[in-house]
Amino acid sequence: EMWLATSRARHGLGQLEAAVHATTEAQRLAKLIRDPGLESSVSAELGSQLRQQGPIDEADVQLAIAVARAEEAGDQTLLPAPL
């Protein structure tokens, strides 16, 4: 969650590449600990950031992952963010 918070702060400061890097690191760690809820949140954040920067295809992949992990976690509250 620290990397996710760092990513959001960097994004807010306009440091878009640094934000994506931090989100990618958060995603790597979320996969390691196998937390589908955290994976969903991180993928939704990464998808949103990528969508703003232009790589729409990769953004769509990340948003689809976010939905899948939210469903896997059984947490309906995670679903609205990537949609």
mmCIF file of N, CA, C and O in Angstrom:
data_model
loop_
_atom_site.group_PDB
_atom_site.id
_atom_site.type_symbol
_atom_site.label_atom_id
_atom_site.label_comp_id
_atom_site.label_asym_id
_atom_site.label_seq_id
_atom_site.Cartn_x
_atom_site.Cartn_y
_atom_site.Cartn_z
ATOM 1 N N GLU A 1 0.815 -1.198 0.000
ATOM 2 C CA GLU A 1 0.000 0.000 0.000
ATOM 3 C C GLU A 1 0.856 1.259 0.000
ATOM 4 O O GLU A 1 0.408 2.299 -0.454
ATOM 5 N N MET A 2 2.097 1.155 0.510
ATOM 6 C CA MET A 2 2.986 2.303 0.510
ATOM 7 C C MET A 2 3.315 2.728 -0.922
ATOM 8 O O MET A 2 3.307 3.912 -1.244
ATOM 9 N N TRP A 3 3.572 1.746 -1.801
ATOM 10 C CA TRP A 3 3.868 2.063 -3.199
ATOM 11 C C TRP A 3 2.643 2.678 -3.882
ATOM 12 O O TRP A 3 2.777 3.577 -4.711
ATOM 13 N N LEU A 4 1.470 2.213 -3.533
ATOM 14 C CA LEU A 4 0.250 2.759 -4.113
ATOM 15 C C LEU A 4 0.048 4.218 -3.665
ATOM 16 O O LEU A 4 -0.285 5.081 -4.473
ATOM 17 N N ALA A 5 0.298 4.476 -2.406
ATOM 18 C CA ALA A 5 0.191 5.844 -1.897
ATOM 19 C C ALA A 5 1.243 6.745 -2.549
ATOM 20 O O ALA A 5 0.951 7.898 -2.916
ATOM 21 N N THR A 6 2.451 6.220 -2.718
ATOM 22 C CA THR A 6 3.518 6.972 -3.389
ATOM 23 C C THR A 6 3.106 7.294 -4.814
ATOM 24 O O THR A 6 3.301 8.416 -5.305
ATOM 25 N N SER A 7 2.519 6.316 -5.480
ATOM 26 C CA SER A 7 2.075 6.506 -6.853
ATOM 27 C C SER A 7 1.042 7.617 -6.945
ATOM 28 O O SER A 7 1.121 8.487 -7.823
ATOM 29 N N ARG A 8 0.089 7.596 -6.057
ATOM 30 C CA ARG A 8 -0.967 8.615 -6.082
ATOM 31 C C ARG A 8 -0.399 10.005 -5.800
ATOM 32 O O ARG A 8 -0.812 10.988 -6.422
ATOM 33 N N ALA A 9 0.560 10.080 -4.893
ATOM 34 C CA ALA A 9 1.198 11.362 -4.593
ATOM 35 C C ALA A 9 1.980 11.861 -5.805
ATOM 36 O O ALA A 9 1.876 13.034 -6.176
ATOM 37 N N ARG A 10 2.749 10.979 -6.428
ATOM 38 C CA ARG A 10 3.520 11.356 -7.622
ATOM 39 C C ARG A 10 2.585 11.816 -8.749
ATOM 40 O O ARG A 10 2.862 12.784 -9.432
ATOM 41 N N HIS A 11 1.493 11.087 -8.901
ATOM 42 C CA HIS A 11 0.525 11.448 -9.940
ATOM 43 C C HIS A 11 -0.050 12.827 -9.671
ATOM 44 O O HIS A 11 -0.194 13.647 -10.583
ATOM 45 N N GLY A 12 -0.374 13.097 -8.416
ATOM 46 C CA GLY A 12 -0.906 14.403 -8.041
ATOM 47 C C GLY A 12 0.081 15.537 -8.276
ATOM 48 O O GLY A 12 -0.312 16.676 -8.519
ATOM 49 N N LEU A 13 1.370 15.216 -8.217
ATOM 50 C CA LEU A 13 2.413 16.217 -8.463
ATOM 51 C C LEU A 13 2.749 16.351 -9.946
ATOM 52 O O LEU A 13 3.605 17.146 -10.326
ATOM 53 N N GLY A 14 2.091 15.550 -10.771
ATOM 54 C CA GLY A 14 2.354 15.608 -12.206
ATOM 55 C C GLY A 14 3.550 14.785 -12.653
ATOM 56 O O GLY A 14 3.987 14.888 -13.792
ATOM 57 N N GLN A 15 4.072 13.960 -11.758
ATOM 58 C CA GLN A 15 5.223 13.104 -12.081
ATOM 59 C C GLN A 15 4.699 11.764 -12.587
ATOM 60 O O GLN A 15 4.727 10.750 -11.893
ATOM 61 N N LEU A 16 4.211 11.772 -13.827
ATOM 62 C CA LEU A 16 3.456 10.639 -14.354
ATOM 63 C C LEU A 16 4.297 9.379 -14.521
ATOM 64 O O LEU A 16 3.840 8.293 -14.178
ATOM 65 N N GLU A 17 5.493 9.493 -15.019
ATOM 66 C CA GLU A 17 6.336 8.299 -15.185
ATOM 67 C C GLU A 17 6.684 7.691 -13.829
ATOM 68 O O GLU A 17 6.669 6.464 -13.673
ATOM 69 N N ALA A 18 7.012 8.527 -12.870
ATOM 70 C CA ALA A 18 7.324 8.046 -11.522
ATOM 71 C C ALA A 18 6.090 7.404 -10.881
ATOM 72 O O ALA A 18 6.203 6.413 -10.156
ATOM 73 N N ALA A 19 4.913 7.949 -11.175
ATOM 74 C CA ALA A 19 3.674 7.388 -10.636
ATOM 75 C C ALA A 19 3.447 5.985 -11.191
ATOM 76 O O ALA A 19 3.130 5.053 -10.440
ATOM 77 N N VAL A 20 3.616 5.823 -12.496
ATOM 78 C CA VAL A 20 3.431 4.502 -13.110
ATOM 79 C C VAL A 20 4.462 3.520 -12.573
ATOM 80 O O VAL A 20 4.135 2.363 -12.286
ATOM 81 N N HIS A 21 5.695 3.972 -12.385
ATOM 82 C CA HIS A 21 6.729 3.089 -11.828
ATOM 83 C C HIS A 21 6.330 2.604 -10.434
ATOM 84 O O HIS A 21 6.446 1.413 -10.122
ATOM 85 N N ALA A 22 5.862 3.517 -9.591
ATOM 86 C CA ALA A 22 5.464 3.144 -8.229
ATOM 87 C C ALA A 22 4.273 2.188 -8.250
ATOM 88 O O ALA A 22 4.216 1.233 -7.469
ATOM 89 N N THR A 23 3.335 2.424 -9.152
ATOM 90 C CA THR A 23 2.171 1.548 -9.250
ATOM 91 C C THR A 23 2.579 0.165 -9.733
ATOM 92 O O THR A 23 2.064 -0.847 -9.251
ATOM 93 N N THR A 24 3.507 0.112 -10.668
ATOM 94 C CA THR A 24 4.005 -1.173 -11.163
ATOM 95 C C THR A 24 4.688 -1.950 -10.042
ATOM 96 O O THR A 24 4.526 -3.169 -9.931
ATOM 97 N N GLU A 25 5.421 -1.264 -9.199
ATOM 98 C CA GLU A 25 6.062 -1.912 -8.051
ATOM 99 C C GLU A 25 5.002 -2.410 -7.058
ATOM 100 O O GLU A 25 5.095 -3.513 -6.528
ATOM 101 N N ALA A 26 3.972 -1.606 -6.839
ATOM 102 C CA ALA A 26 2.871 -2.027 -5.959
ATOM 103 C C ALA A 26 2.196 -3.274 -6.523
ATOM 104 O O ALA A 26 1.858 -4.202 -5.777
ATOM 105 N N GLN A 27 2.034 -3.319 -7.832
ATOM 106 C CA GLN A 27 1.402 -4.466 -8.480
ATOM 107 C C GLN A 27 2.253 -5.725 -8.301
ATOM 108 O O GLN A 27 1.739 -6.799 -8.003
ATOM 109 N N ARG A 28 3.548 -5.574 -8.463
ATOM 110 C CA ARG A 28 4.457 -6.715 -8.292
ATOM 111 C C ARG A 28 4.350 -7.296 -6.875
ATOM 112 O O ARG A 28 4.235 -8.506 -6.693
ATOM 113 N N LEU A 29 4.327 -6.412 -5.896
ATOM 114 C CA LEU A 29 4.237 -6.866 -4.507
ATOM 115 C C LEU A 29 2.871 -7.463 -4.187
ATOM 116 O O LEU A 29 2.783 -8.450 -3.452
ATOM 117 N N ALA A 30 1.812 -6.875 -4.730
ATOM 118 C CA ALA A 30 0.459 -7.408 -4.497
ATOM 119 C C ALA A 30 0.343 -8.820 -5.055
ATOM 120 O O ALA A 30 -0.287 -9.688 -4.442
ATOM 121 N N LYS A 31 0.972 -9.066 -6.199
ATOM 122 C CA LYS A 31 0.953 -10.413 -6.780
ATOM 123 C C LYS A 31 1.733 -11.384 -5.907
ATOM 124 O O LYS A 31 1.332 -12.537 -5.736
ATOM 125 N N LEU A 32 2.857 -10.915 -5.352
ATOM 126 C CA LEU A 32 3.674 -11.776 -4.497
ATOM 127 C C LEU A 32 2.927 -12.238 -3.251
ATOM 128 O O LEU A 32 3.060 -13.388 -2.840
ATOM 129 N N ILE A 33 2.156 -11.327 -2.668
ATOM 130 C CA ILE A 33 1.449 -11.705 -1.446
ATOM 131 C C ILE A 33 0.077 -12.303 -1.730
ATOM 132 O O ILE A 33 -0.621 -12.720 -0.816
ATOM 133 N N ARG A 34 -0.290 -12.329 -3.012
ATOM 134 C CA ARG A 34 -1.546 -12.956 -3.458
ATOM 135 C C ARG A 34 -2.773 -12.409 -2.732
ATOM 136 O O ARG A 34 -3.565 -13.140 -2.149
ATOM 137 N N ASP A 35 -2.882 -11.091 -2.792
ATOM 138 C CA ASP A 35 -4.028 -10.409 -2.194
ATOM 139 C C ASP A 35 -4.883 -9.850 -3.333
ATOM 140 O O ASP A 35 -4.569 -8.790 -3.887
ATOM 141 N N PRO A 36 -5.962 -10.558 -3.720
ATOM 142 C CA PRO A 36 -6.740 -10.110 -4.873
ATOM 143 C C PRO A 36 -7.373 -8.733 -4.692
ATOM 144 O O PRO A 36 -7.523 -7.986 -5.658
ATOM 145 N N GLY A 37 -7.729 -8.372 -3.479
ATOM 146 C CA GLY A 37 -8.293 -7.046 -3.239
ATOM 147 C C GLY A 37 -7.280 -5.950 -3.509
ATOM 148 O O GLY A 37 -7.579 -4.952 -4.168
ATOM 149 N N LEU A 38 -6.068 -6.150 -3.012
ATOM 150 C CA LEU A 38 -5.005 -5.182 -3.255
ATOM 151 C C LEU A 38 -4.628 -5.166 -4.736
ATOM 152 O O LEU A 38 -4.429 -4.101 -5.314
ATOM 153 N N GLU A 39 -4.571 -6.339 -5.352
ATOM 154 C CA GLU A 39 -4.281 -6.413 -6.791
ATOM 155 C C GLU A 39 -5.331 -5.635 -7.588
ATOM 156 O O GLU A 39 -4.994 -4.943 -8.552
ATOM 157 N N SER A 40 -6.578 -5.744 -7.179
ATOM 158 C CA SER A 40 -7.641 -5.023 -7.865
ATOM 159 C C SER A 40 -7.441 -3.517 -7.747
ATOM 160 O O SER A 40 -7.517 -2.789 -8.748
ATOM 161 N N SER A 41 -7.175 -3.047 -6.548
ATOM 162 C CA SER A 41 -6.968 -1.606 -6.335
ATOM 163 C C SER A 41 -5.776 -1.090 -7.129
ATOM 164 O O SER A 41 -5.846 -0.027 -7.752
ATOM 165 N N VAL A 42 -4.694 -1.851 -7.115
ATOM 166 C CA VAL A 42 -3.482 -1.431 -7.816
ATOM 167 C C VAL A 42 -3.706 -1.441 -9.326
ATOM 168 O O VAL A 42 -3.319 -0.501 -10.029
ATOM 169 N N SER A 43 -4.338 -2.480 -9.839
ATOM 170 C CA SER A 43 -4.591 -2.551 -11.284
ATOM 171 C C SER A 43 -5.533 -1.441 -11.735
ATOM 172 O O SER A 43 -5.361 -0.876 -12.825
ATOM 173 N N ALA A 44 -6.513 -1.112 -10.906
ATOM 174 C CA ALA A 44 -7.418 -0.004 -11.240
ATOM 175 C C ALA A 44 -6.653 1.312 -11.292
ATOM 176 O O ALA A 44 -6.850 2.127 -12.206
ATOM 177 N N GLU A 45 -5.768 1.517 -10.345
ATOM 178 C CA GLU A 45 -4.956 2.734 -10.332
ATOM 179 C C GLU A 45 -4.038 2.796 -11.553
ATOM 180 O O GLU A 45 -3.942 3.824 -12.227
ATOM 181 N N LEU A 46 -3.382 1.683 -11.859
ATOM 182 C CA LEU A 46 -2.483 1.644 -13.006
ATOM 183 C C LEU A 46 -3.261 1.858 -14.304
ATOM 184 O O LEU A 46 -2.831 2.619 -15.177
ATOM 185 N N GLY A 47 -4.406 1.217 -14.421
ATOM 186 C CA GLY A 47 -5.230 1.406 -15.608
ATOM 187 C C GLY A 47 -5.647 2.858 -15.788
ATOM 188 O O GLY A 47 -5.608 3.394 -16.894
ATOM 189 N N SER A 48 -6.013 3.500 -14.703
ATOM 190 C CA SER A 48 -6.408 4.901 -14.747
ATOM 191 C C SER A 48 -5.239 5.788 -15.172
ATOM 192 O O SER A 48 -5.386 6.681 -16.008
ATOM 193 N N GLN A 49 -4.075 5.537 -14.600
ATOM 194 C CA GLN A 49 -2.898 6.329 -14.954
ATOM 195 C C GLN A 49 -2.507 6.123 -16.413
ATOM 196 O O GLN A 49 -2.186 7.085 -17.114
ATOM 197 N N LEU A 50 -2.523 4.885 -16.861
ATOM 198 C CA LEU A 50 -2.163 4.611 -18.248
ATOM 199 C C LEU A 50 -3.171 5.236 -19.217
ATOM 200 O O LEU A 50 -2.793 5.730 -20.279
ATOM 201 N N ARG A 51 -4.426 5.212 -18.846
ATOM 202 C CA ARG A 51 -5.464 5.808 -19.696
ATOM 203 C C ARG A 51 -5.197 7.303 -19.879
ATOM 204 O O ARG A 51 -5.359 7.848 -20.963
ATOM 205 N N GLN A 52 -4.761 7.966 -18.823
ATOM 206 C CA GLN A 52 -4.473 9.407 -18.905
ATOM 207 C C GLN A 52 -3.218 9.695 -19.723
ATOM 208 O O GLN A 52 -3.093 10.761 -20.319
ATOM 209 N N GLN A 53 -2.287 8.733 -19.774
ATOM 210 C CA GLN A 53 -1.032 8.946 -20.486
ATOM 211 C C GLN A 53 -1.095 8.503 -21.940
ATOM 212 O O GLN A 53 -0.221 8.841 -22.714
ATOM 213 N N GLY A 54 -2.078 7.698 -22.304
ATOM 214 C CA GLY A 54 -2.219 7.348 -23.704
ATOM 215 C C GLY A 54 -2.229 5.886 -24.074
ATOM 216 O O GLY A 54 -2.892 5.529 -25.037
ATOM 217 N N PRO A 55 -1.498 4.992 -23.390
ATOM 218 C CA PRO A 55 -1.532 3.576 -23.809
ATOM 219 C C PRO A 55 -2.874 2.907 -23.451
ATOM 220 O O PRO A 55 -2.983 2.166 -22.485
ATOM 221 N N ILE A 56 -3.890 3.181 -24.253
ATOM 222 C CA ILE A 56 -5.252 2.739 -23.961
ATOM 223 C C ILE A 56 -5.360 1.212 -23.894
ATOM 224 O O ILE A 56 -6.068 0.679 -23.034
ATOM 225 N N ASP A 57 -4.676 0.507 -24.795
ATOM 226 C CA ASP A 57 -4.767 -0.959 -24.788
ATOM 227 C C ASP A 57 -4.268 -1.547 -23.473
ATOM 228 O O ASP A 57 -4.918 -2.420 -22.894
ATOM 229 N N GLU A 58 -3.133 -1.053 -22.987
ATOM 230 C CA GLU A 58 -2.599 -1.541 -21.715
ATOM 231 C C GLU A 58 -3.494 -1.113 -20.553
ATOM 232 O O GLU A 58 -3.692 -1.857 -19.601
ATOM 233 N N ALA A 59 -4.061 0.080 -20.649
ATOM 234 C CA ALA A 59 -4.988 0.544 -19.615
ATOM 235 C C ALA A 59 -6.188 -0.385 -19.532
ATOM 236 O O ALA A 59 -6.617 -0.774 -18.438
ATOM 237 N N ASP A 60 -6.732 -0.764 -20.683
ATOM 238 C CA ASP A 60 -7.882 -1.671 -20.710
ATOM 239 C C ASP A 60 -7.547 -3.023 -20.096
ATOM 240 O O ASP A 60 -8.362 -3.607 -19.378
ATOM 241 N N VAL A 61 -6.335 -3.526 -20.371
ATOM 242 C CA VAL A 61 -5.903 -4.797 -19.780
ATOM 243 C C VAL A 61 -5.872 -4.683 -18.261
ATOM 244 O O VAL A 61 -6.380 -5.554 -17.542
ATOM 245 N N GLN A 62 -5.302 -3.591 -17.755
ATOM 246 C CA GLN A 62 -5.204 -3.407 -16.301
ATOM 247 C C GLN A 62 -6.576 -3.260 -15.665
ATOM 248 O O GLN A 62 -6.828 -3.806 -14.573
ATOM 249 N N LEU A 63 -7.478 -2.558 -16.329
ATOM 250 C CA LEU A 63 -8.829 -2.394 -15.773
ATOM 251 C C LEU A 63 -9.592 -3.721 -15.772
ATOM 252 O O LEU A 63 -10.345 -4.004 -14.834
ATOM 253 N N ALA A 64 -9.371 -4.547 -16.788
ATOM 254 C CA ALA A 64 -9.998 -5.883 -16.807
ATOM 255 C C ALA A 64 -9.445 -6.748 -15.674
ATOM 256 O O ALA A 64 -10.195 -7.487 -15.021
ATOM 257 N N ILE A 65 -8.147 -6.640 -15.426
ATOM 258 C CA ILE A 65 -7.538 -7.369 -14.300
ATOM 259 C C ILE A 65 -8.147 -6.889 -12.985
ATOM 260 O O ILE A 65 -8.444 -7.688 -12.098
ATOM 261 N N ALA A 66 -8.344 -5.581 -12.866
ATOM 262 C CA ALA A 66 -8.924 -5.024 -11.638
ATOM 263 C C ALA A 66 -10.301 -5.608 -11.365
ATOM 264 O O ALA A 66 -10.618 -5.992 -10.230
ATOM 265 N N VAL A 67 -11.114 -5.709 -12.406
ATOM 266 C CA VAL A 67 -12.463 -6.274 -12.242
ATOM 267 C C VAL A 67 -12.372 -7.754 -11.851
ATOM 268 O O VAL A 67 -13.062 -8.209 -10.930
ATOM 269 N N ALA A 68 -11.502 -8.493 -12.531
ATOM 270 C CA ALA A 68 -11.364 -9.926 -12.247
ATOM 271 C C ALA A 68 -10.898 -10.159 -10.814
ATOM 272 O O ALA A 68 -11.417 -11.047 -10.125
ATOM 273 N N ARG A 69 -9.938 -9.373 -10.347
ATOM 274 C CA ARG A 69 -9.431 -9.556 -8.980
ATOM 275 C C ARG A 69 -10.469 -9.123 -7.945
ATOM 276 O O ARG A 69 -10.571 -9.720 -6.875
ATOM 277 N N ALA A 70 -11.253 -8.101 -8.250
ATOM 278 C CA ALA A 70 -12.312 -7.686 -7.329
ATOM 279 C C ALA A 70 -13.334 -8.801 -7.180
ATOM 280 O O ALA A 70 -13.793 -9.105 -6.074
ATOM 281 N N GLU A 71 -13.687 -9.426 -8.303
ATOM 282 C CA GLU A 71 -14.631 -10.550 -8.247
ATOM 283 C C GLU A 71 -14.023 -11.723 -7.491
ATOM 284 O O GLU A 71 -14.704 -12.382 -6.703
ATOM 285 N N GLU A 72 -12.730 -11.976 -7.712
ATOM 286 C CA GLU A 72 -12.044 -13.055 -6.990
ATOM 287 C C GLU A 72 -12.032 -12.787 -5.494
ATOM 288 O O GLU A 72 -12.206 -13.699 -4.686
ATOM 289 N N ALA A 73 -11.839 -11.525 -5.129
ATOM 290 C CA ALA A 73 -11.814 -11.153 -3.707
ATOM 291 C C ALA A 73 -13.213 -11.172 -3.102
ATOM 292 O O ALA A 73 -13.360 -11.205 -1.893
ATOM 293 N N GLY A 74 -14.240 -11.143 -3.968
ATOM 294 C CA GLY A 74 -15.611 -11.113 -3.473
ATOM 295 C C GLY A 74 -15.967 -9.782 -2.839
ATOM 296 O O GLY A 74 -16.834 -9.700 -1.977
ATOM 297 N N ASP A 75 -15.300 -8.728 -3.279
ATOM 298 C CA ASP A 75 -15.508 -7.398 -2.701
ATOM 299 C C ASP A 75 -16.163 -6.486 -3.730
ATOM 300 O O ASP A 75 -15.499 -5.929 -4.597
ATOM 301 N N GLN A 76 -17.458 -6.320 -3.634
ATOM 302 C CA GLN A 76 -18.229 -5.511 -4.572
ATOM 303 C C GLN A 76 -17.805 -4.034 -4.532
ATOM 304 O O GLN A 76 -17.989 -3.324 -5.507
ATOM 305 N N THR A 77 -17.256 -3.600 -3.412
ATOM 306 C CA THR A 77 -16.857 -2.182 -3.305
ATOM 307 C C THR A 77 -15.688 -1.853 -4.220
ATOM 308 O O THR A 77 -15.468 -0.682 -4.534
ATOM 309 N N LEU A 78 -14.938 -2.845 -4.662
ATOM 310 C CA LEU A 78 -13.815 -2.605 -5.558
ATOM 311 C C LEU A 78 -14.258 -2.453 -7.009
ATOM 312 O O LEU A 78 -13.520 -1.920 -7.829
ATOM 313 N N LEU A 79 -15.439 -2.924 -7.343
ATOM 314 C CA LEU A 79 -15.889 -2.932 -8.739
ATOM 315 C C LEU A 79 -16.109 -1.557 -9.359
ATOM 316 O O LEU A 79 -15.749 -1.358 -10.514
ATOM 317 N N PRO A 80 -16.678 -0.573 -8.681
ATOM 318 C CA PRO A 80 -16.944 0.700 -9.357
ATOM 319 C C PRO A 80 -15.676 1.425 -9.836
ATOM 320 O O PRO A 80 -15.719 2.097 -10.840
ATOM 321 N N ALA A 81 -14.571 1.283 -9.144
ATOM 322 C CA ALA A 81 -13.363 2.041 -9.497
ATOM 323 C C ALA A 81 -12.874 1.765 -10.911
ATOM 324 O O ALA A 81 -12.674 2.688 -11.678
ATOM 325 N N PRO A 82 -12.703 0.502 -11.329
ATOM 326 C CA PRO A 82 -12.201 0.280 -12.679
ATOM 327 C C PRO A 82 -13.257 0.458 -13.771
ATOM 328 O O PRO A 82 -12.928 0.542 -14.950
ATOM 329 N N LEU A 83 -14.522 0.488 -13.414
ATOM 330 C CA LEU A 83 -15.571 0.639 -14.415
ATOM 331 C C LEU A 83 -15.766 2.090 -14.691
ATOM 332 O O LEU A 83 -15.859 2.646 -15.632
#
